[in-house]
Coordinates of C-alpha atoms and ligand atoms in Angstrom, one line a residue:
M1 CA -45.2 9.1 9.1
S2 CA -44.1 12.4 10.6
E3 CA -44.1 15.5 8.5
R4 CA -42.1 17.8 10.8
A5 CA -38.3 17.8 11.0
F6 CA -37.0 14.7 12.7
Y7 CA -34.1 14.7 15.1
V8 CA -32.4 11.5 16.3
T9 CA -29.3 11.1 18.5
T10 CA -27.0 8.4 19.8
P11 CA -25.0 8.6 23.0
I12 CA -21.7 10.3 22.4
Y13 CA -19.1 7.5 23.0
Y14 CA -16.3 7.6 25.5
I15 CA -13.1 7.8 23.6
S16 CA -11.2 5.7 26.0
G17 CA -10.3 3.0 23.5
N18 CA -11.3 1.5 20.2
P19 CA -15.0 1.1 19.2
H20 CA -16.6 -2.3 19.3
L21 CA -19.7 -3.8 17.8
G22 CA -22.0 -2.5 20.6
H23 CA -21.2 1.1 19.6
A24 CA -22.0 0.2 16.0
Y25 CA -25.4 -1.2 17.1
T26 CA -26.8 2.1 18.4
S27 CA -25.4 4.0 15.5
I28 CA -26.9 1.7 12.9
A29 CA -30.3 1.9 14.6
A30 CA -30.2 5.7 14.6
D31 CA -29.1 5.6 11.0
V32 CA -32.1 3.5 10.0
L33 CA -34.4 6.0 11.6
A34 CA -32.7 8.9 10.0
R35 CA -32.6 7.3 6.5
Y36 CA -36.3 6.4 6.8
H37 CA -37.3 9.9 7.9
R38 CA -35.2 11.4 5.2
T39 CA -37.2 9.5 2.6
Q40 CA -40.3 11.2 4.2
G41 CA -38.9 14.7 4.7
D42 CA -36.3 16.3 6.8
A43 CA -34.1 14.5 9.4
F44 CA -31.1 15.4 11.4
F45 CA -28.9 12.7 12.9
L46 CA -26.3 13.6 15.6
T47 CA -23.6 11.4 17.0
G48 CA -20.1 12.1 18.4
T49 CA -17.5 11.5 21.1
D50 CA -17.4 12.1 24.8
E51 CA -13.8 13.2 25.3
H52 CA -13.5 14.7 28.7
G53 CA -13.3 13.3 32.2
G54 CA -11.1 11.1 34.3
K55 CA -11.8 7.9 32.4
V56 CA -10.5 9.4 29.1
A57 CA -7.7 11.2 30.9
A58 CA -6.6 7.9 32.5
A59 CA -6.7 6.0 29.1
A60 CA -4.6 8.8 27.6
A61 CA -2.1 8.7 30.5
A62 CA -1.8 4.9 30.1
A63 CA -0.9 5.5 26.4
G64 CA 1.7 8.2 27.4
L65 CA -0.2 10.9 25.6
H66 CA -1.9 14.2 26.5
P67 CA -5.7 13.6 26.4
A68 CA -6.0 16.1 23.5
A69 CA -3.5 14.2 21.5
W70 CA -5.0 10.9 22.5
T71 CA -8.5 11.9 21.4
D72 CA -7.2 13.3 18.2
T73 CA -5.7 9.9 17.3
L74 CA -8.9 8.0 18.2
V75 CA -11.6 10.1 16.7
P76 CA -10.7 9.0 13.1
K77 CA -11.2 5.4 14.2
W78 CA -14.7 6.2 15.5
Q79 CA -15.6 8.0 12.3
A80 CA -14.2 5.2 10.2
L81 CA -16.5 2.8 12.1
L82 CA -19.5 4.9 11.1
A83 CA -18.3 5.0 7.5
R84 CA -17.7 1.3 7.4
Y85 CA -21.3 0.7 8.4
D86 CA -22.7 3.3 6.1
V87 CA -23.9 5.4 9.0
Q88 CA -24.8 8.7 7.5
Y89 CA -24.9 11.3 10.2
D90 CA -25.5 15.0 9.8
D91 CA -23.2 16.2 12.5
F92 CA -20.5 14.6 14.6
I93 CA -19.8 16.5 17.8
R94 CA -16.6 16.3 19.8
T95 CA -17.0 17.6 23.4
T96 CA -13.5 19.2 23.1
E97 CA -14.6 21.5 20.3
P98 CA -14.9 25.2 21.1
R99 CA -18.5 25.4 20.0
H100 CA -19.4 22.8 22.7
V101 CA -17.0 24.0 25.5
E102 CA -18.2 27.6 25.1
A103 CA -21.9 26.6 25.1
C104 CA -21.4 24.5 28.3
V105 CA -19.9 27.5 30.1
E106 CA -22.8 29.6 29.0
V107 CA -25.3 27.0 30.1
F108 CA -23.6 26.8 33.5
E109 CA -23.9 30.6 33.9
R110 CA -27.5 30.5 32.9
L111 CA -28.2 27.8 35.5
K112 CA -26.3 29.7 38.2
A113 CA -28.3 32.9 37.3
S114 CA -31.6 31.0 37.6
G115 CA -30.6 29.6 41.0
D116 CA -30.6 26.0 39.9
V117 CA -26.8 25.7 40.5
Y118 CA -25.3 26.5 43.8
L119 CA -22.0 26.0 45.6
G120 CA -21.7 23.2 48.2
T121 CA -19.3 20.5 49.5
Y122 CA -19.2 17.0 48.0
E123 CA -18.2 14.3 50.5
G124 CA -18.6 10.9 49.0
W125 CA -17.4 8.3 46.6
Y126 CA -16.7 8.5 42.9
C127 CA -16.1 5.8 40.3
T128 CA -13.9 7.1 37.5
N129 CA -14.6 4.2 35.1
D130 CA -18.4 4.9 35.3
E131 CA -17.9 8.6 35.9
T132 CA -20.6 8.3 38.6
F133 CA -21.0 9.7 42.2
W134 CA -22.0 6.8 44.5
L135 CA -23.7 6.9 47.8
E136 CA -21.9 4.8 50.4
S137 CA -25.1 2.7 50.8
K138 CA -25.0 1.7 47.2
L139 CA -21.4 0.4 47.1
L140 CA -20.8 -3.4 47.0
D141 CA -17.9 -4.5 49.3
G142 CA -16.6 -1.0 49.1
R143 CA -16.4 -1.1 45.3
C144 CA -18.4 0.3 42.3
P145 CA -21.8 -1.5 42.3
N146 CA -22.0 -1.7 38.5
P147 CA -21.5 -5.4 37.7
E148 CA -19.5 -4.5 34.6
C149 CA -17.2 -2.3 36.6
R150 CA -16.7 -3.3 40.2
R151 CA -13.6 -1.1 40.4
Q152 CA -12.2 0.6 43.4
V153 CA -14.0 3.9 44.1
Q154 CA -12.3 7.1 45.1
W155 CA -13.2 9.3 48.2
L156 CA -13.9 12.9 47.3
S157 CA -14.1 15.8 49.6
E158 CA -14.2 19.0 47.7
D159 CA -16.1 22.3 47.3
D160 CA -18.2 21.8 44.2
W161 CA -21.1 23.1 42.3
F162 CA -24.5 21.3 42.6
F163 CA -27.5 21.2 40.4
A164 CA -30.8 21.3 42.3
L165 CA -32.1 18.0 40.9
S166 CA -34.3 17.2 43.9
K167 CA -36.4 20.3 43.2
Y168 CA -37.5 18.6 39.9
R169 CA -38.7 15.3 41.4
D170 CA -42.4 16.2 41.6
R171 CA -42.3 17.6 38.1
L172 CA -40.6 14.5 36.8
L173 CA -43.1 12.2 38.5
A174 CA -46.0 14.1 37.0
Y175 CA -44.3 14.1 33.6
Y176 CA -43.8 10.3 33.8
R177 CA -47.4 9.9 34.7
D178 CA -48.7 12.2 32.0
H179 CA -46.3 10.7 29.3
P180 CA -46.3 7.0 29.9
R181 CA -44.5 6.3 26.6
W182 CA -41.8 8.9 26.8
V183 CA -39.3 6.4 28.1
R184 CA -39.3 3.0 26.2
P185 CA -39.2 0.1 26.6
E186 CA -41.7 -0.2 29.4
R187 CA -39.1 -1.9 31.6
A188 CA -36.9 1.2 31.5
Y189 CA -39.9 3.4 32.2
N190 CA -40.8 1.4 35.3
E191 CA -37.2 1.3 36.6
M192 CA -36.9 5.1 36.3
M193 CA -40.3 5.6 37.9
A194 CA -39.2 3.5 40.8
T195 CA -35.9 5.5 41.1
L196 CA -38.0 8.7 41.2
E197 CA -40.3 7.3 43.8
G198 CA -37.3 6.4 45.9
G199 CA -36.3 10.1 46.1
L200 CA -33.7 12.3 44.4
D201 CA -30.6 14.0 45.7
D202 CA -29.1 17.1 44.2
L203 CA -26.3 16.4 41.7
C204 CA -22.7 17.4 42.0
I205 CA -21.8 18.9 38.6
S206 CA -18.2 19.9 39.0
R207 CA -14.9 18.2 39.7
L208 CA -12.4 20.4 41.5
G209 CA -9.6 17.9 41.3
L210 CA -9.7 17.4 37.5
E211 CA -8.2 19.4 34.7
W212 CA -9.4 17.5 31.6
G213 CA -12.9 19.0 31.1
V214 CA -14.9 22.1 30.5
P215 CA -13.1 24.7 32.7
L216 CA -15.6 26.4 35.1
P217 CA -15.3 30.0 36.2
G218 CA -13.5 29.9 39.6
G219 CA -11.7 26.6 39.0
G220 CA -12.4 22.9 38.4
V221 CA -14.2 21.4 35.5
M222 CA -17.8 20.5 34.7
Y223 CA -18.9 17.0 35.7
V224 CA -18.4 15.0 32.5
W225 CA -22.0 13.7 32.4
L226 CA -23.4 17.2 32.4
D227 CA -20.9 18.2 29.7
A228 CA -21.8 15.1 27.7
L229 CA -25.6 15.5 27.9
L230 CA -25.4 19.1 26.7
N231 CA -24.0 17.9 23.4
Y232 CA -27.5 17.2 22.2
I233 CA -28.3 20.9 22.2
T234 CA -24.9 22.5 21.8
A235 CA -24.6 20.8 18.4
L236 CA -27.8 22.6 17.4
D237 CA -26.2 26.0 18.4
Y238 CA -28.6 26.3 21.3
T239 CA -26.7 29.1 23.1
R240 CA -26.2 31.0 19.9
G241 CA -29.9 31.1 19.0
G242 CA -29.3 28.8 16.1
V243 CA -31.9 28.0 13.5
R244 CA -30.9 24.3 13.9
F245 CA -32.1 24.5 17.5
E246 CA -35.4 26.1 16.5
R247 CA -36.0 23.5 13.9
Y248 CA -34.9 20.3 15.7
W249 CA -35.4 20.6 19.4
P250 CA -37.0 18.8 21.1
A251 CA -35.4 15.6 19.8
N252 CA -37.9 13.1 18.5
V253 CA -35.8 10.1 19.5
Q254 CA -32.8 9.8 21.7
L255 CA -31.3 6.3 21.5
I256 CA -29.2 5.0 24.4
G257 CA -28.2 1.7 25.9
K258 CA -30.2 0.8 29.0
E259 CA -27.2 1.4 31.4
I260 CA -27.4 5.1 30.9
A261 CA -31.1 5.6 31.3
R262 CA -30.9 7.5 34.6
F263 CA -28.7 10.2 33.1
H264 CA -31.0 10.6 30.1
T265 CA -34.5 10.3 31.7
I266 CA -34.0 11.9 35.1
I267 CA -31.0 14.3 35.0
W268 CA -31.4 15.4 31.4
P269 CA -35.1 16.5 31.4
A270 CA -34.5 18.3 34.7
V271 CA -31.5 20.2 33.2
L272 CA -33.6 21.1 30.2
W273 CA -36.5 22.3 32.3
A274 CA -34.1 24.4 34.4
L275 CA -33.1 26.0 31.1
G276 CA -36.8 26.5 30.2
L277 CA -36.6 23.9 27.4
P278 CA -38.8 20.9 26.7
A279 CA -37.7 17.3 27.3
P280 CA -37.1 15.0 24.3
E281 CA -40.2 13.3 22.9
L282 CA -38.8 9.8 23.4
V283 CA -35.8 8.2 25.0
F284 CA -35.4 4.6 24.0
A285 CA -33.1 2.5 26.2
H286 CA -32.2 -0.5 24.0
G287 CA -30.9 -3.8 25.2
W288 CA -27.3 -5.0 25.3
M289 CA -25.5 -7.1 22.8
T290 CA -23.9 -9.9 24.9
F291 CA -21.0 -12.1 24.1
E292 CA -20.7 -15.5 25.9
G293 CA -23.4 -14.4 28.5
E294 CA -22.0 -11.0 29.4
K295 CA -22.5 -7.5 28.1
M296 CA -20.1 -6.8 25.4
S297 CA -18.0 -4.0 26.8
K298 CA -14.6 -2.4 26.8
S299 CA -14.4 -2.8 30.5
L300 CA -14.9 -6.6 30.3
G301 CA -12.7 -6.9 27.2
N302 CA -15.1 -9.3 25.5
V303 CA -15.7 -7.3 22.4
V304 CA -16.2 -8.1 18.8
D305 CA -14.0 -6.0 16.4
P306 CA -16.5 -4.2 14.2
F307 CA -14.0 -3.8 11.4
A308 CA -13.1 -7.5 11.2
A309 CA -16.8 -8.4 11.3
A310 CA -17.7 -6.0 8.5
Q311 CA -14.7 -7.3 6.5
R312 CA -16.0 -10.9 6.8
F313 CA -19.7 -10.4 6.5
G314 CA -20.2 -7.0 4.8
A315 CA -21.9 -4.0 6.5
D316 CA -25.4 -4.8 5.2
T317 CA -25.4 -8.3 6.6
L318 CA -24.5 -6.9 10.1
R319 CA -27.0 -4.1 9.8
Y320 CA -29.7 -6.7 9.0
F321 CA -28.6 -9.2 11.6
L322 CA -28.3 -6.7 14.5
L323 CA -31.8 -5.3 14.0
R324 CA -33.5 -8.6 12.9
E325 CA -32.2 -10.9 15.6
A326 CA -34.0 -9.5 18.7
P327 CA -36.5 -6.9 19.7
F328 CA -34.7 -3.6 20.1
G329 CA -35.4 -3.3 23.8
S330 CA -34.0 -6.8 24.7
D331 CA -30.6 -8.1 25.2
F332 CA -29.3 -10.6 22.7
S333 CA -26.3 -12.7 22.4
F334 CA -24.0 -12.2 19.4
S335 CA -22.6 -15.2 17.6
E336 CA -21.0 -15.5 14.2
E337 CA -22.9 -18.8 13.7
K338 CA -26.3 -17.1 14.1
M339 CA -25.2 -14.4 11.8
R340 CA -24.1 -16.9 9.2
V341 CA -27.5 -18.6 9.3
R342 CA -29.3 -15.3 8.7
R343 CA -26.8 -14.5 6.0
N344 CA -27.2 -17.7 4.1
G345 CA -31.0 -18.0 4.8
D346 CA -32.9 -14.7 4.8
L347 CA -30.3 -12.8 2.8
G348 CA -28.7 -15.3 0.4
N349 CA -31.5 -17.8 -0.2
D350 CA -34.5 -15.6 0.1
L351 CA -33.5 -12.1 -1.0
G352 CA -30.4 -12.6 -3.1
N353 CA -31.8 -15.5 -5.1
L354 CA -35.0 -13.7 -5.7
V355 CA -33.2 -10.8 -7.3
K356 CA -31.0 -13.1 -9.4
R357 CA -33.7 -15.4 -10.6
S358 CA -36.2 -12.7 -11.4
L359 CA -33.7 -10.6 -13.4
A360 CA -32.3 -13.7 -15.1
M361 CA -35.7 -14.8 -16.3
L362 CA -36.4 -11.3 -17.6
V363 CA -33.2 -11.6 -19.6
R364 CA -34.0 -15.0 -20.9
Y365 CA -37.6 -14.4 -21.9
R366 CA -37.8 -10.6 -22.5
D367 CA -34.2 -9.6 -23.4
G368 CA -33.9 -7.9 -20.0
V369 CA -36.6 -5.3 -20.7
V370 CA -39.5 -4.8 -18.3
P371 CA -42.7 -5.7 -20.2
A372 CA -46.1 -4.0 -19.9
S373 CA -48.6 -5.8 -17.6
S374 CA -52.2 -6.0 -18.4
E375 CA -53.3 -6.8 -14.8
Q376 CA -52.6 -5.4 -11.4
S377 CA -54.3 -7.9 -9.1
F378 CA -51.1 -9.4 -7.6
G379 CA -49.9 -6.1 -6.3
A380 CA -53.2 -5.3 -4.5
R381 CA -52.3 -7.6 -1.6
F382 CA -49.4 -5.3 -0.7
D383 CA -51.5 -2.1 -0.4
G384 CA -50.9 -1.6 3.3
L385 CA -47.4 -3.1 3.5
G386 CA -45.5 0.2 3.3
A387 CA -47.7 1.7 6.0
R388 CA -47.1 -1.3 8.2
V389 CA -43.3 -1.0 7.9
A390 CA -43.6 2.7 8.7
T391 CA -45.7 2.0 11.7
A392 CA -43.2 -0.5 13.0
L393 CA -40.4 2.0 12.4
D394 CA -42.3 4.8 14.2
A395 CA -42.5 2.4 17.2
L396 CA -38.7 1.6 16.8
D397 CA -39.7 -2.1 16.2
F398 CA -37.0 -2.7 13.7
R399 CA -37.5 -6.5 13.8
A400 CA -41.2 -6.2 13.0
A401 CA -40.4 -3.8 10.1
L402 CA -37.9 -6.3 8.7
E403 CA -40.3 -9.2 9.1
T404 CA -42.9 -7.3 7.2
I405 CA -40.5 -6.6 4.4
W406 CA -39.7 -10.2 4.3
E407 CA -43.4 -11.0 3.7
L408 CA -42.9 -9.3 0.4
V409 CA -39.7 -11.3 -0.3
A410 CA -41.6 -14.5 0.5
A411 CA -44.6 -13.6 -1.6
L412 CA -42.4 -12.9 -4.6
N413 CA -40.5 -16.2 -4.2
R414 CA -43.8 -18.0 -3.9
T415 CA -45.2 -16.4 -7.0
I416 CA -42.3 -17.6 -9.0
D417 CA -43.0 -21.2 -7.9
E418 CA -46.7 -20.8 -8.5
R419 CA -46.7 -19.0 -11.8
K420 CA -43.7 -20.9 -13.2
P421 CA -42.6 -18.3 -15.9
W422 CA -40.6 -21.1 -17.7
E423 CA -43.8 -23.0 -18.4
L424 CA -45.7 -19.9 -19.5
F425 CA -42.8 -19.3 -21.9
K426 CA -42.9 -22.8 -23.2
R427 CA -46.7 -22.6 -23.6
G428 CA -46.3 -19.4 -25.5
D429 CA -48.6 -17.6 -23.0
G430 CA -47.0 -14.2 -23.5
E431 CA -49.5 -12.1 -21.7
T432 CA -49.5 -14.1 -18.5
L433 CA -45.7 -14.3 -18.7
D434 CA -45.5 -10.5 -19.1
A435 CA -47.7 -10.0 -16.0
A436 CA -45.6 -12.4 -13.9
L437 CA -42.3 -10.8 -15.0
Y438 CA -43.6 -7.3 -14.4
D439 CA -44.8 -8.3 -10.9
L440 CA -41.4 -9.6 -10.0
C441 CA -39.6 -6.5 -11.2
E442 CA -42.1 -4.2 -9.5
G443 CA -41.7 -6.2 -6.3
L444 CA -38.0 -5.6 -6.5
R445 CA -38.5 -1.9 -6.9
W446 CA -40.6 -1.9 -3.8
L447 CA -37.9 -3.9 -2.0
A448 CA -35.3 -1.3 -3.0
H449 CA -37.4 1.4 -1.4
L450 CA -38.2 -0.6 1.7
L451 CA -34.6 -1.8 2.3
T452 CA -33.1 1.7 1.8
P453 CA -33.0 2.6 5.5
F454 CA -31.8 -0.9 6.6
M455 CA -29.4 -2.0 3.9
P456 CA -28.5 1.0 1.8
G457 CA -25.8 -0.7 -0.2
T458 CA -28.1 -3.6 -1.1
A459 CA -31.0 -1.3 -1.9
T460 CA -28.8 0.6 -4.3
M461 CA -27.6 -2.5 -6.0
I462 CA -31.2 -3.7 -6.5
W463 CA -32.2 -0.3 -7.8
Q464 CA -29.3 -0.2 -10.2
Q465 CA -29.8 -3.7 -11.5
L466 CA -33.3 -2.8 -12.2
G467 CA -31.8 -0.2 -14.5
L468 CA -33.2 2.7 -12.6
G469 CA -30.0 4.6 -11.9
G470 CA -29.1 6.5 -8.7
T471 CA -30.8 5.4 -5.6
A472 CA -34.4 4.7 -4.4
R473 CA -35.8 7.9 -2.8
G474 CA -39.0 9.6 -2.5
P475 CA -41.8 9.3 0.0
W476 CA -43.2 5.8 0.4
R477 CA -46.7 6.9 0.1
D478 CA -46.0 8.0 -3.5
E479 CA -43.5 5.3 -4.4
L480 CA -45.1 2.2 -2.9
V481 CA -48.0 2.2 -5.4
W482 CA -48.0 -0.9 -7.5
G483 CA -47.5 -0.3 -11.2
R484 CA -45.1 2.7 -11.0
L485 CA -42.2 0.8 -12.6
A486 CA -42.2 1.9 -16.3
S487 CA -42.6 -0.8 -18.9
G488 CA -39.7 -0.6 -21.3
T489 CA -37.1 -0.1 -18.5
R490 CA -33.9 -1.9 -19.6
T491 CA -32.5 -3.8 -16.6
N492 CA -28.9 -4.2 -15.8
P493 CA -28.5 -7.4 -13.9
S494 CA -25.2 -8.5 -12.4
D495 CA -23.8 -12.0 -12.4
A496 CA -22.4 -11.6 -8.9
P497 CA -24.8 -12.8 -6.2
L498 CA -25.8 -10.1 -3.7
F499 CA -25.0 -12.4 -0.8
P500 CA -22.4 -15.0 -1.6
R501 CA -22.8 -18.1 0.6
M502 CA -20.7 -18.1 3.7
D503 CA -19.2 -21.2 5.1
A504 CA -18.5 -21.7 8.8
V505 CA -15.1 -20.6 9.9
V506 CA -13.0 -23.7 10.6
S507 CA -10.3 -22.4 12.8
A508 CA -8.8 -23.2 16.2
T509 CA -9.0 -19.5 17.1
A510 CA -12.6 -18.9 15.8
Ligands
ME8_1 O1 -21.8 5.8 28.2 N1 -24.7 -3.5 23.5 O2 -20.3 6.1 26.5 P1 -19.9 4.6 26.1 C1 -25.5 -2.5 23.0 N2 -20.1 8.6 27.0 N3 -25.1 -1.2 23.0 C2 -23.8 -1.0 23.5 C3 -23.0 -2.0 24.0 C4 -23.5 -3.3 24.0 N4 -22.8 -4.3 24.5 N5 -21.9 -1.4 24.4 C5 -22.0 -0.1 24.2 C6 -21.1 6.5 27.5 N6 -23.1 0.2 23.6 C7 -21.2 8.0 27.6 C8 -22.5 8.4 27.0 S1 -24.2 10.4 26.2 C9 -24.5 11.9 26.7 C10 -22.7 9.9 27.1 C11 -23.6 1.5 23.2 O3 -18.7 4.7 25.3 C12 -24.9 1.9 23.9 O4 -25.5 2.9 23.1 O5 -19.8 3.8 27.4 C13 -24.4 2.5 25.1 O6 -25.3 3.3 25.9 C14 -23.2 3.3 24.6 O7 -22.7 2.5 23.6 C15 -22.2 3.6 25.7 O8 -21.1 4.1 25.2

């Protein structure tokens, strides 16, 4: 568990349309990390929107709006998505904000002054949908080689600014060798290493022909990817000598989808070094959520509406499902049916029933008041459990963390069946009954703590039904000590199940 300030970021999303569930995925993962680190100390979570460039300008034009007006209408939808999924960010940066635009110009000037940016001529291809310069040799049938895109590319011949990326190749190779875990998962690390070994060209960082972007001295705008990457430090007031920057840079974890690994693990560290700054500690390139075999994407149009999904299943069910279903680095296919199975099984039968049964027995046998327990032996078996969840979270292994938490859920369900409180009551074995009921309530208190990062709404409901008021907080090393729940606590159980059973949708359009 880290003591120092923790900084986590998501990509800033292109605001060329409405958000889909894939965008929620990265934001939820970042939120889990931020919430977990906040329980241990200080955390800063940045997200935002990537608003410049030809792709956004084209979407605005298609809607008959100026890009500024277009992005202003869309940003609230993106923020609503985060609110809908209980994503608690500390800052939301829009690349059209003056604080960002001014800082980008300042960075450009610094790079020019240090000799890392120079004037040249770009002759080559550009894909506006991917906002990527492509070598002729990389094109497929003259089109963008990205399988999700395959759009017509555009020939550019313009005087542009270049960043001396090739100069950093040896330093990048050495850095990769010395920090074999700085890019995760391993597949992404290996791919990027292979890219580096294949050689690096300098990077064109301006677009003369565009107007929608960070205006550069002398004309043209900044290449949208450089503009976008800089958000991670402009939001920390880097160019203004901000205390935020001092406190949080380098980022501990930068989360991205695997398709943008090259920008974040080759271009980004080189730009940072050119500015005399350290690279982030970890870039994690997670897998794709697929739908019917293909990456869920705006370009392909096969997206799941995150608002409708949250309406039907609730935010916590989705948060659980997305992080439990597959290892974070792997692709996984989304299906409502799989989600329904997890909802009714892990959440409804295992967790929801546990809470309901435990608190109902407490009401029946002890008037809803937590009894004193004369023995602590049951809890001893969970001594290392909090640390194991923390270790999994430190490794961004969300699935393992949830599996570990569900070991506690299973053990509590099992102990009900084994200790049979109803028989203890019938036999009049008050002391053993008290111990069993105490263990169940204490187990629920632990669950509220452990679930807080993953399912904040559910964790709060458990906490409040235990009669504890407020929300579970405090460092796990202090809180996850068996026996901290005070006897005499009056619980406040609810009749409503935490996870009402969901039936399959029977509909021709489902
Ligand atoms: O690339 N599965 O923005 P973008 C999982 N603006 N994650 C997905 C996903 C899917 N099917 N679809 C999208 C950009 N994502 C740039 C980033 S950062 C300096 C600039 C998530 O709107 C995932 O995090 O195309 C992916 O990398 C990101 O959304 C891409 O969002």
